[in-house]
Amino acid sequence: MKRGQSGQALFILAIGFIALVGFVGIVTDVSVLFIRYSTLGRAVDAAAVSAASQMRRIEDTTFTDANSDGIDDIAEDEAGSVANLNLAARSFIELYGLDPSNVIVETCRAQQVGRDANGNPLDENNVPLFNLDGTINTSANQTQVAKYQELCTEDELKLVRVTAQIDAPTMFLYLLGYPTVTLTASAMSQTAVLDVVLILDVSESMLNETTYADWENVGQGMRYLPPVLWEEDYDPIFTDADSDGIDDAHYTSWDYILTHTQAEINAAVTPAGQDPLLETLTSQFAAFDSPTSPGQLPARAECQIRAWPRTQNNYPRVPDWLLAEYNTYLTSQSLSLDAHFDLAPGDVATSGYFFSQFVPMYNFYGCCNDPDGLVDTDGNFSFGDLVCQPFREARDAAEGFLTRLDFKRGDRVAFVTFDRFATLIDPDGPARDTNADGNADVSLQDPFIETETSFTVAGHPEQNRVGAVETLRNVIGVRAETGSYVDTNNDGQWDAFRDDEGVRDDVSDREDWANWADLHSVRTIGEIQDQPVRGACPFDMVSLRSPFSPYKYDADGNLLDANAPPPLNGVITVPVWVANTDYNFRRERSYENRASCGGTNIGGALGTAANALYFNGRREGAVWIMVLLSDGAAGVSDPMSRVGGNAANIPDPPQPFRTNALTGGSDPLAASAPAYGYASFGLCPYGAADPDDAVDSDGDGITTNDGWGEVLRGVYFPYCGDRYPQTRHFCATTPTWPNQQGLDENSCITYYDVDDYARDWADWVGLADLTGAGSTGTGRVSEQLLPTIFTIGFGLNFDNGACSGIGNVAEREACQRGITLATGLVATGETTETRASDYLGEELLRYIGDVGDNFRMDNDYWQSVLGNRIPNTVTGPSPDWGGRGPCETESGVQGVWSPLAPQTSCGNYFSAQTGSDELTAVFNEIAARMFTRLSR
């Protein structure tokens, strides 16, 4: 090396070292920036999914600009919604430890793009992105056109784009004057196309809170006070020595009532009539105005008062709110409650006041569903003015839920109503041929409704559509299912009432249904089998004795009418091992009476909803959702088969008012236990004979009923299932279609009940890898396409007023559930048994929600009960319990019953009380949870 070269080497080394330091610094900064960008990307992905899941659909309608700001008002509405989504997206990004400097959430209608006075999109140079004919404007910035079309696709997908920026700090670049680098990431999310089934409980309990104040909302709040007559001293034995068709002992008010129409009876009891046979001097018909909102119009004649024979067996109690109004009115007339309700001097109404012979009609479903009673040109009812409570509250909340669905971009909804039966509402009725050309030309609409509101297309009736809102308002009300209403002309709207004892008789004739004219002014009270009042049961008339029924019996309960149909003797059956011969006991506890009068068919509702999805749901690119709302325990099931198989094997039910259409004779067979006709009205097990009448083995204080089914034991609902939600009986040894199980298998005719049936349907519809179920079948399309199920317990009040003051948590919860803490048994009495019914209902809905949240059973107790019926069996040497179920206590023991406190929402189950905004909030929460998927 020459002299001087070593200094040059040091200089080169110094320069290289500086370059190396710079390179290391840049690499470090770039590495950190890559990490930050990767984190930002994941955060934006999550934010896009979050934004899509909470996206509220704003209908894309014609351009309107009421505030003259040059921006479409609808776009402004959606922009307001997007502003809320922006907050949600920013929150998700911050959860990743990032502090975004800017977050932009865009939808098709709310993009970062200029618009002209007509709302058309413009590029940065104010050039329209599209020509007037909708084609792309080639003069516009094509990058902006492409970006615009990402969100505004031809098939109008529900897309959300989230763009976020962060200022990432630097280390080496900071020395060069670049303290931060702005990183930008963008992601798009697509809300899934939804097929939603709204399953609504329309049982009669959904009008229990109806008052005259609700009628004031439609201006018809006139109050009605019916006369009260007590005829308990009448001799039920019919004697007619002179063959005049009238009991020799007396001609009673009931002889008059049974042979006259309600219109004639109304004329007799009005102030102009004042018939002494139907009224007394101290108990007369009265109509009076609202005490708080005077000027009310009268209700239509059918909805004022009505004679009801069954009041002579089950006297309806006057509710406290109505009693107070009656008292105010009677006092103003110098009268008294005691005199009107015929209490003897000195008597005290310790248990309340009761109607007898007549009842007011404000809470009959046919009245509060449709106060004005107007029909269209086809004779169709419309429930738009419905005032039944709390159903009106539930229906309004459901209508709000519809606004969260994006019908324009592919969401659809179907409605299933359930009470005695479950009914899939077809908005325009079944497809039919109206012009006799051999082709269906009317009613081509799918039960899954594609539009929020109705529309018609001139000249193309096949393109007309009935909207979801109109269907909900006009067709869905209390008891709006095929067990109570009839669509006689198959146009998708109710136009008559069911009047065939609620039976499946396979006979289509005029006797099966009645309109208001029939019920009010054509048929006499004695000619109507299913009386149009709240609380009526199909076999009321046949089970009553004279003089309250047109059917006459001797002292042994045998029918005397020589020309009456034979089945009359056969419908009052209890098992031969029930020694009680009291006629009232045998009538009230008979299978036919209890099962035919049941409601809240939750199992049938799940099955009907599953079949709606199976036959009409979309397989590709759709998510299936069920939302089930109910106010109580299961009370009835679908008709069942004794030997299994399809509907052809279901026994024909007894038809006491005509010859049996299928058998031509009398069934069920008298004195059989259970009779041949068992399960024709669904499940309602008798249980088994008590093995030892001297021992009280079940600890209920009665020694003679151990093993009896609730139909024989119970005085209060539910009658067709046991009182304890933790019990479970299986019928088929492996899971199968619940309504095709043979009840004779494994003696499941003895204890298999309506609650078991509902849980079986939940398993069949929602559990993945259900043992023995296979991959297909009615209600099961595949293991990959099962519905997400949400459940709502609406108005399960647990009589909290009586329990809220109990300090001990365990004792308070036992009180709410209607059970005695020490024994775990349901306490006897109407109040405690009503709480127990709420307990049954909530735990059933929690079970269904557990199945529906992730297609597996998470509850440890139910896993142990299901055993090898589910794949994560916990009965083997290596139990797979998984995490605790959302509706059981965290501190509970695996396999031991330990539910959360009553009225606690958990998982996919929500509790909502009536008379508040809770139900609307629940529907909003369910809408926010609906499935989304990352698009790009």
Coordinates of C-alpha atoms in Angstrom, one line a residue, residues 113-630:
V113 CA -67.9 11.2 -4.2
G114 CA -69.4 14.4 -5.5
R115 CA -73.0 14.4 -6.8
D116 CA -74.9 16.8 -9.1
A117 CA -78.3 18.3 -8.4
N118 CA -80.0 15.1 -9.3
G119 CA -77.8 12.9 -7.1
N120 CA -75.7 11.5 -9.9
P121 CA -72.1 10.7 -9.0
L122 CA -69.2 12.9 -10.3
D123 CA -65.5 12.5 -10.5
E124 CA -63.0 14.9 -9.0
N125 CA -63.4 17.2 -12.1
N126 CA -67.2 17.2 -11.7
V127 CA -67.5 14.9 -14.8
P128 CA -70.5 12.5 -14.4
L129 CA -69.3 8.9 -13.9
F130 CA -72.2 7.5 -16.0
N131 CA -74.2 8.6 -19.0
L132 CA -77.9 9.2 -18.9
D133 CA -78.6 5.7 -20.2
G134 CA -76.6 4.2 -17.4
T135 CA -73.5 3.3 -19.3
I136 CA -70.0 4.3 -18.2
N137 CA -68.9 7.8 -19.2
T138 CA -65.5 7.3 -20.9
S139 CA -64.6 10.9 -20.2
A140 CA -64.7 10.4 -16.5
N141 CA -61.8 9.3 -14.3
Q142 CA -61.9 5.5 -14.8
T143 CA -60.2 4.8 -11.5
Q144 CA -63.0 6.6 -9.7
V145 CA -65.6 4.8 -11.8
A146 CA -64.1 1.4 -10.8
K147 CA -64.0 2.5 -7.2
Y148 CA -67.6 3.6 -7.3
Q149 CA -68.7 0.3 -8.9
E150 CA -67.0 -1.7 -6.1
L151 CA -69.8 -0.7 -3.8
C152 CA -72.6 -0.1 -6.3
T153 CA -72.8 -3.4 -8.1
E154 CA -75.5 -4.4 -10.7
D155 CA -76.9 -7.0 -8.3
E156 CA -76.9 -4.5 -5.5
L157 CA -74.9 -6.5 -3.0
K158 CA -74.9 -5.1 0.6
L159 CA -71.3 -3.9 0.6
V160 CA -69.5 -1.7 3.1
R161 CA -66.0 -0.3 2.5
V162 CA -63.8 0.8 5.5
T163 CA -60.7 2.9 4.9
A164 CA -58.4 3.9 7.8
Q165 CA -55.2 5.9 8.1
I166 CA -52.7 6.0 10.9
D167 CA -49.6 8.1 11.3
A168 CA -46.8 5.5 12.1
P169 CA -43.8 7.0 14.0
T170 CA -40.3 6.5 12.6
M171 CA -36.9 6.2 14.1
F172 CA -34.1 6.8 11.5
L173 CA -36.4 8.7 9.1
Y174 CA -37.3 11.0 11.9
L175 CA -33.6 12.2 11.8
L176 CA -34.2 13.0 8.1
G177 CA -37.3 15.1 8.8
Y178 CA -39.9 12.4 8.4
P179 CA -41.2 11.8 12.0
T180 CA -44.3 9.8 10.8
V181 CA -45.4 7.9 7.7
T182 CA -49.1 7.8 6.9
L183 CA -50.4 4.2 6.3
T184 CA -53.7 3.6 4.6
A185 CA -55.6 0.3 4.5
S186 CA -59.0 -0.5 3.1
A187 CA -61.3 -3.5 3.3
M188 CA -64.8 -4.3 2.0
S189 CA -67.3 -6.4 3.8
Q190 CA -70.5 -7.9 2.6
T191 CA -73.6 -8.5 4.7
A192 CA -74.9 -11.9 4.0
V193 CA -78.2 -12.3 2.1
L194 CA -80.7 -13.5 4.7
D195 CA -83.7 -15.8 4.6
V196 CA -85.4 -14.9 7.9
V197 CA -88.4 -16.7 9.5
L198 CA -90.2 -14.7 12.1
I199 CA -92.0 -17.2 14.3
L200 CA -94.7 -15.5 16.3
D201 CA -96.7 -16.9 19.2
V202 CA -100.3 -15.9 18.6
S203 CA -101.9 -17.9 21.4
E204 CA -104.8 -16.5 23.3
S205 CA -102.5 -15.4 26.2
M206 CA -101.1 -12.8 23.8
L207 CA -104.3 -10.7 24.5
N208 CA -104.3 -11.1 28.3
E209 CA -103.3 -7.4 28.8
T210 CA -106.1 -6.0 26.6
T211 CA -108.3 -3.4 28.2
Y212 CA -111.0 -1.0 27.2
A213 CA -108.3 1.7 27.2
D214 CA -106.7 0.0 24.2
W215 CA -110.1 0.3 22.4
E216 CA -109.9 4.0 23.0
N217 CA -107.0 4.1 20.5
V218 CA -109.6 3.4 17.8
G219 CA -112.3 5.5 19.3
Q220 CA -114.5 2.6 20.4
G221 CA -113.8 2.5 24.1
M222 CA -117.4 2.3 25.4
R223 CA -117.5 0.0 28.4
Y224 CA -120.0 -2.9 28.7
L225 CA -121.4 -4.4 31.9
P226 CA -123.2 -7.7 31.3
P227 CA -126.0 -9.0 33.6
V228 CA -125.1 -11.7 36.0
L229 CA -127.4 -14.7 36.7
W230 CA -126.5 -17.7 38.9
E231 CA -128.3 -21.0 38.1
E232 CA -126.4 -23.5 40.2
D233 CA -129.5 -25.0 41.7
Y234 CA -130.8 -26.3 38.4
D235 CA -131.5 -30.0 38.2
P236 CA -129.2 -31.4 35.5
I237 CA -131.4 -34.4 34.9
F238 CA -133.6 -33.9 31.9
T239 CA -137.3 -35.1 32.2
D240 CA -139.9 -34.5 29.5
A241 CA -143.1 -36.4 30.2
D242 CA -145.2 -34.3 27.9
S243 CA -142.7 -34.6 25.0
D244 CA -142.6 -30.9 24.3
G245 CA -138.8 -30.9 24.2
I246 CA -138.6 -28.7 27.3
D247 CA -137.5 -29.9 30.7
D248 CA -140.6 -30.5 32.8
A249 CA -139.0 -28.9 35.9
H250 CA -138.6 -25.4 34.5
Y251 CA -138.2 -23.2 31.4
T252 CA -134.9 -21.4 32.2
S253 CA -133.0 -18.5 30.8
W254 CA -130.7 -21.1 29.2
D255 CA -133.6 -22.7 27.3
Y256 CA -134.1 -19.2 25.9
I257 CA -130.4 -18.6 25.2
L258 CA -129.7 -21.9 23.5
T259 CA -132.6 -21.4 21.1
H260 CA -131.9 -17.8 20.1
T261 CA -129.2 -15.9 18.3
Q262 CA -126.9 -13.4 20.0
A263 CA -128.5 -10.6 18.1
E264 CA -131.9 -11.6 19.6
I265 CA -130.4 -11.9 23.0
N266 CA -128.8 -8.4 22.7
A267 CA -132.2 -6.9 21.8
A268 CA -133.7 -8.6 24.9
V269 CA -131.2 -7.2 27.4
T270 CA -130.8 -3.7 26.1
P271 CA -132.5 -0.9 28.1
A272 CA -135.4 -1.1 25.7
G273 CA -135.8 -4.9 26.3
Q274 CA -134.9 -5.5 29.9
D275 CA -136.0 -9.2 29.7
P276 CA -136.7 -10.5 33.3
L277 CA -135.7 -14.0 32.1
L278 CA -132.1 -12.7 31.4
E279 CA -131.8 -10.0 34.0
T280 CA -132.7 -9.1 37.5
L281 CA -133.7 -5.8 39.0
T282 CA -130.2 -5.4 40.5
S283 CA -128.2 -6.9 37.7
Q284 CA -128.9 -5.4 34.2
F285 CA -127.0 -4.7 31.0
A286 CA -125.2 -1.3 30.9
A287 CA -123.1 0.6 28.5
F288 CA -121.1 3.6 29.7
D289 CA -118.5 6.0 28.5
S290 CA -114.8 6.0 29.3
P291 CA -114.1 7.5 32.7
T292 CA -110.8 9.1 31.5
S293 CA -111.4 9.8 27.8
P294 CA -115.1 10.6 27.3
G295 CA -116.8 10.7 23.9
Q296 CA -116.1 7.1 22.9
L297 CA -118.1 5.4 20.2
P298 CA -119.8 2.0 20.9
A299 CA -118.1 -1.2 19.7
R300 CA -119.9 -3.1 17.0
A301 CA -122.8 -5.3 18.2
E302 CA -120.7 -8.5 18.0
C303 CA -118.1 -7.0 20.4
Q304 CA -120.2 -5.8 23.3
I305 CA -121.4 -8.8 25.3
R306 CA -122.2 -12.5 24.6
A307 CA -123.9 -15.4 26.3
W308 CA -121.5 -18.2 27.1
P309 CA -122.7 -21.5 28.4
R310 CA -119.4 -22.5 29.9
T311 CA -119.5 -19.8 32.5
Q312 CA -121.6 -22.3 34.4
N313 CA -118.6 -24.5 34.9
N314 CA -115.7 -22.1 34.9
Y315 CA -116.8 -18.7 36.1
P316 CA -114.5 -16.1 34.5
R317 CA -113.1 -13.7 37.1
V318 CA -113.6 -10.0 36.6
P319 CA -110.1 -8.4 36.4
D320 CA -109.2 -5.8 38.9
W321 CA -108.9 -2.9 36.5
L322 CA -112.3 -3.6 35.1
L323 CA -113.9 -4.1 38.5
A324 CA -112.7 -0.7 39.5
E325 CA -114.4 0.9 36.4
Y326 CA -117.6 -1.1 37.1
N327 CA -117.6 0.1 40.7
T328 CA -117.2 3.7 39.7
Y329 CA -120.1 3.4 37.2
L330 CA -122.4 1.5 39.6
T331 CA -121.7 3.9 42.4
S332 CA -122.7 6.8 40.1
Q333 CA -126.0 5.0 39.5
S334 CA -126.6 4.4 43.2
L335 CA -125.9 0.7 42.7
S336 CA -123.3 -1.7 44.0
L337 CA -121.0 -4.4 42.9
D338 CA -122.4 -6.8 45.4
A339 CA -125.9 -6.3 44.1
H340 CA -125.0 -6.5 40.5
F341 CA -122.9 -9.7 40.9
D342 CA -125.7 -11.1 43.1
L343 CA -123.9 -11.5 46.4
A344 CA -126.3 -12.3 49.2
P345 CA -126.4 -9.7 52.0
G346 CA -123.5 -10.2 54.3
D347 CA -121.5 -12.3 51.8
V348 CA -117.9 -11.1 51.1
A349 CA -116.3 -11.5 47.7
T350 CA -113.1 -13.0 49.2
S351 CA -111.8 -14.5 45.9
G352 CA -113.1 -11.8 43.6
Y353 CA -116.2 -11.1 41.4
F354 CA -117.1 -13.4 38.5
F355 CA -119.1 -13.3 35.3
S356 CA -122.0 -15.7 35.0
Q357 CA -124.1 -16.4 31.9
F358 CA -122.7 -13.4 30.0
V359 CA -119.2 -12.0 29.3
P360 CA -117.9 -8.8 27.8
M361 CA -116.2 -9.2 24.4
Y362 CA -113.4 -6.6 24.5
N363 CA -110.8 -9.4 24.9
F364 CA -112.1 -11.9 22.3
Y365 CA -109.5 -12.3 19.5
G366 CA -112.0 -11.8 16.7
C367 CA -112.9 -8.4 18.2
C368 CA -109.6 -6.9 19.4
N369 CA -107.9 -8.2 16.2
D370 CA -110.3 -6.3 14.1
P371 CA -112.3 -3.6 16.0
D372 CA -114.0 -2.0 13.0
G373 CA -115.0 -5.4 11.5
L374 CA -114.8 -4.0 7.9
V375 CA -114.2 -6.4 5.1
D376 CA -113.0 -5.8 1.5
T377 CA -114.8 -6.7 -1.7
D378 CA -113.7 -10.3 -1.2
G379 CA -115.0 -10.4 2.3
N380 CA -111.4 -10.5 3.8
F381 CA -110.7 -9.4 7.4
S382 CA -107.9 -6.9 8.0
F383 CA -106.1 -6.6 11.3
G384 CA -104.6 -3.1 10.7
D385 CA -106.5 -1.6 13.6
L386 CA -105.6 -4.5 16.0
V387 CA -105.7 -3.5 19.7
C388 CA -105.0 -6.8 21.4
Q389 CA -102.2 -6.4 24.0
P390 CA -99.4 -7.3 24.4
F391 CA -99.6 -8.7 20.8
R392 CA -99.9 -5.2 19.3
E393 CA -96.6 -4.3 21.1
A394 CA -94.9 -7.4 19.8
R395 CA -96.2 -6.8 16.2
D396 CA -95.0 -3.2 16.2
A397 CA -91.6 -4.3 17.4
A398 CA -91.5 -6.9 14.6
E399 CA -92.4 -4.3 12.1
G400 CA -89.5 -2.2 13.3
F401 CA -87.3 -5.3 12.8
L402 CA -88.3 -5.5 9.2
T403 CA -86.7 -2.1 8.6
R404 CA -83.4 -3.7 9.5
L405 CA -83.7 -6.1 6.6
D406 CA -82.4 -5.1 3.2
F407 CA -85.1 -6.4 0.9
K408 CA -83.8 -4.4 -2.1
R409 CA -80.5 -6.3 -2.0
G410 CA -81.9 -9.8 -1.4
D411 CA -83.1 -10.3 2.1
R412 CA -86.4 -12.1 2.5
V413 CA -88.7 -12.9 5.4
A414 CA -91.4 -15.5 6.0
F415 CA -93.9 -15.5 8.9
V416 CA -95.0 -18.5 10.9
T417 CA -97.7 -18.1 13.5
F418 CA -98.5 -20.7 16.1
D419 CA -101.2 -21.4 18.6
R420 CA -103.1 -24.7 18.4
F421 CA -101.4 -25.3 15.0
A422 CA -98.4 -23.7 13.3
T423 CA -99.1 -22.0 10.0
L424 CA -96.8 -20.7 7.3
I425 CA -98.3 -17.5 6.1
D426 CA -98.6 -17.4 2.3
P427 CA -99.0 -13.7 1.4
D428 CA -101.2 -14.3 -1.6
G429 CA -102.5 -17.8 -0.9
P430 CA -101.7 -21.0 -2.8
A431 CA -101.1 -20.9 -6.5
R432 CA -104.4 -21.4 -8.3
D433 CA -106.0 -21.3 -11.7
T434 CA -108.7 -18.6 -11.9
N435 CA -109.4 -18.6 -15.6
A436 CA -109.7 -22.4 -16.1
D437 CA -106.9 -22.7 -18.6
G438 CA -105.1 -25.4 -16.7
N439 CA -102.3 -23.1 -15.5
A440 CA -101.7 -21.3 -12.2
D441 CA -102.2 -17.6 -13.0
V442 CA -102.8 -16.2 -9.5
S443 CA -100.7 -16.3 -6.4
L444 CA -97.2 -17.1 -7.7
Q445 CA -95.5 -15.4 -4.7
D446 CA -93.2 -17.4 -2.6
P447 CA -94.0 -17.6 1.2
F448 CA -90.6 -15.9 1.6
I449 CA -91.6 -12.3 1.0
E450 CA -89.1 -10.3 -1.2
T451 CA -90.4 -6.7 -0.7
E452 CA -90.9 -4.6 2.3
T453 CA -94.1 -3.1 1.0
S454 CA -96.7 -4.2 -1.6
F455 CA -96.7 -3.1 -5.3
T456 CA -98.6 -3.9 -8.4
V457 CA -97.5 -3.9 -12.1
A458 CA -100.2 -2.7 -14.5
G459 CA -101.0 -5.4 -17.1
H460 CA -98.8 -8.0 -15.4
P461 CA -100.7 -9.3 -12.3
E462 CA -98.3 -12.2 -12.1
Q463 CA -95.6 -9.7 -11.0
N464 CA -97.7 -8.2 -8.2
R465 CA -96.2 -8.6 -4.8
V466 CA -97.7 -8.4 -1.3
G467 CA -95.2 -6.8 1.0
A468 CA -93.9 -7.9 4.4
V469 CA -95.4 -4.9 6.2
E470 CA -98.9 -5.4 4.7
T471 CA -98.8 -9.1 5.5
L472 CA -97.8 -8.4 9.1
R473 CA -100.5 -5.7 9.6
N474 CA -103.4 -7.3 7.8
V475 CA -103.0 -11.0 8.3
I476 CA -101.1 -11.6 11.6
G477 CA -103.1 -11.2 14.8
V478 CA -103.9 -13.2 17.9
R479 CA -104.9 -16.8 17.0
A480 CA -104.2 -16.0 13.3
E481 CA -103.5 -19.6 12.3
T482 CA -105.6 -22.4 10.6
G483 CA -106.9 -23.7 13.9
S484 CA -109.0 -20.5 14.5
Y485 CA -109.2 -18.7 11.2
V486 CA -110.1 -19.8 7.7
D487 CA -109.1 -18.5 4.2
T488 CA -112.1 -19.8 2.3
N489 CA -111.2 -18.3 -1.1
N490 CA -107.4 -19.1 -0.8
D491 CA -106.3 -15.5 -1.4
G492 CA -103.9 -15.4 1.5
Q493 CA -106.2 -13.4 3.8
W494 CA -108.6 -14.6 6.6
D495 CA -112.3 -14.3 5.9
A496 CA -114.0 -16.6 8.4
F497 CA -113.7 -18.4 11.8
R498 CA -113.0 -22.1 12.3
D499 CA -116.1 -23.8 13.7
D500 CA -115.5 -27.5 13.5
E501 CA -114.4 -28.3 17.1
G502 CA -110.8 -27.6 16.0
V503 CA -110.5 -31.1 14.6
R504 CA -108.9 -32.4 11.4
D505 CA -111.9 -34.1 9.8
D506 CA -110.8 -34.1 6.1
V507 CA -114.3 -32.9 5.2
S508 CA -114.7 -29.6 3.3
D509 CA -118.2 -28.3 3.9
R510 CA -120.1 -25.3 5.2
E511 CA -120.1 -26.6 8.7
D512 CA -116.3 -26.1 9.0
W513 CA -116.4 -22.3 9.2
A514 CA -118.6 -19.3 10.1
N515 CA -118.5 -15.6 9.5
W516 CA -119.7 -12.9 11.9
A517 CA -123.2 -13.0 10.5
D518 CA -123.4 -16.7 11.2
L519 CA -122.1 -16.3 14.8
H520 CA -124.2 -13.2 15.7
S521 CA -127.5 -13.3 13.9
V522 CA -127.9 -16.6 12.0
R523 CA -127.0 -19.5 14.3
T524 CA -128.4 -19.9 17.7
I525 CA -126.1 -20.2 20.7
G526 CA -126.9 -23.9 20.9
E527 CA -126.0 -24.5 17.3
I528 CA -122.5 -23.1 17.7
Q529 CA -119.9 -25.6 18.8
D530 CA -116.8 -23.5 19.3
Q531 CA -118.2 -20.4 21.0
P532 CA -116.6 -17.1 19.9
V533 CA -115.4 -15.9 23.3
R534 CA -112.1 -15.7 25.1
G535 CA -111.3 -19.0 26.8
A536 CA -113.7 -21.2 24.9
C537 CA -112.8 -24.8 24.2
P538 CA -113.9 -27.0 21.3
F539 CA -115.8 -29.6 23.5
D540 CA -117.5 -27.1 25.8
M541 CA -121.0 -27.7 24.5
V542 CA -120.8 -31.5 24.4
S543 CA -119.2 -31.7 27.9
L544 CA -121.8 -29.4 29.6
R545 CA -125.0 -30.9 31.0
S546 CA -128.5 -29.4 30.7
P547 CA -129.8 -26.8 30.9
F548 CA -126.5 -25.2 29.8
S549 CA -126.1 -27.4 26.7
P550 CA -128.6 -28.6 24.1
Y551 CA -127.4 -32.2 24.8
K552 CA -129.3 -34.0 27.6
Y553 CA -127.9 -36.6 30.0
D554 CA -129.3 -39.0 32.6
A555 CA -128.0 -39.2 36.2
D556 CA -125.1 -41.5 35.1
G557 CA -123.9 -39.1 32.4
N558 CA -125.3 -41.1 29.5
L559 CA -126.6 -39.2 26.5
L560 CA -130.4 -39.2 26.2
D561 CA -130.8 -37.7 22.7
A562 CA -131.9 -40.5 20.5
N563 CA -130.9 -38.8 17.3
A564 CA -127.5 -37.4 18.5
P565 CA -124.3 -38.7 16.8
P566 CA -122.8 -41.7 18.5
P567 CA -119.4 -40.1 19.3
L568 CA -120.9 -37.9 21.9
N569 CA -120.6 -40.7 24.5
G570 CA -117.0 -41.4 23.6
V571 CA -115.3 -38.1 23.8
I572 CA -115.2 -37.9 27.6
T573 CA -112.5 -40.5 28.4
V574 CA -110.0 -41.0 31.2
P575 CA -108.0 -44.2 31.8
V576 CA -109.8 -47.1 33.5
W577 CA -107.4 -47.0 36.4
V578 CA -108.7 -43.5 37.4
A579 CA -111.3 -44.4 40.1
N580 CA -112.8 -41.0 40.3
T581 CA -116.3 -41.2 38.8
D582 CA -117.2 -37.5 39.3
Y583 CA -118.5 -36.3 36.0
N584 CA -116.9 -32.8 36.3
F585 CA -113.5 -34.4 37.1
R586 CA -113.7 -36.8 34.2
R587 CA -114.9 -34.0 31.8
E588 CA -112.2 -31.5 32.8
R589 CA -109.4 -34.1 32.9
S590 CA -110.2 -36.0 29.8
Y591 CA -107.6 -36.1 27.0
E592 CA -110.1 -34.8 24.4
N593 CA -111.0 -31.8 26.4
R594 CA -107.5 -30.8 27.5
A595 CA -105.6 -31.6 24.3
S596 CA -108.1 -30.1 21.9
C597 CA -108.1 -26.8 23.9
G598 CA -104.3 -26.5 24.0
G599 CA -102.2 -23.7 22.5
T600 CA -98.6 -22.5 22.1
N601 CA -97.4 -25.3 19.8
I602 CA -93.7 -24.4 19.9
G603 CA -92.5 -27.8 18.5
G604 CA -94.9 -27.4 15.5
A605 CA -93.7 -23.9 15.0
L606 CA -90.0 -25.0 14.8
G607 CA -91.0 -27.8 12.4
T608 CA -93.1 -25.5 10.1
A609 CA -90.3 -22.9 10.0
A610 CA -87.7 -25.6 9.2
N611 CA -89.9 -26.9 6.4
A612 CA -90.3 -23.4 5.0
L613 CA -86.5 -23.1 4.8
Y614 CA -86.1 -26.6 3.5
F615 CA -88.6 -26.2 0.6
N616 CA -88.2 -22.4 -0.1
G617 CA -84.9 -21.3 1.4
R618 CA -81.9 -20.5 -0.8
R619 CA -79.0 -22.9 -0.6
E620 CA -76.2 -20.7 -2.1
G621 CA -74.9 -17.5 -0.6
A622 CA -77.6 -17.2 2.0
V623 CA -77.8 -17.4 5.8
W624 CA -80.8 -18.9 7.4
I625 CA -82.2 -17.2 10.5
M626 CA -85.1 -18.1 12.8
V627 CA -86.4 -15.6 15.4
L628 CA -89.0 -17.2 17.7
L629 CA -91.0 -15.1 20.1
S630 CA -93.3 -16.7 22.7

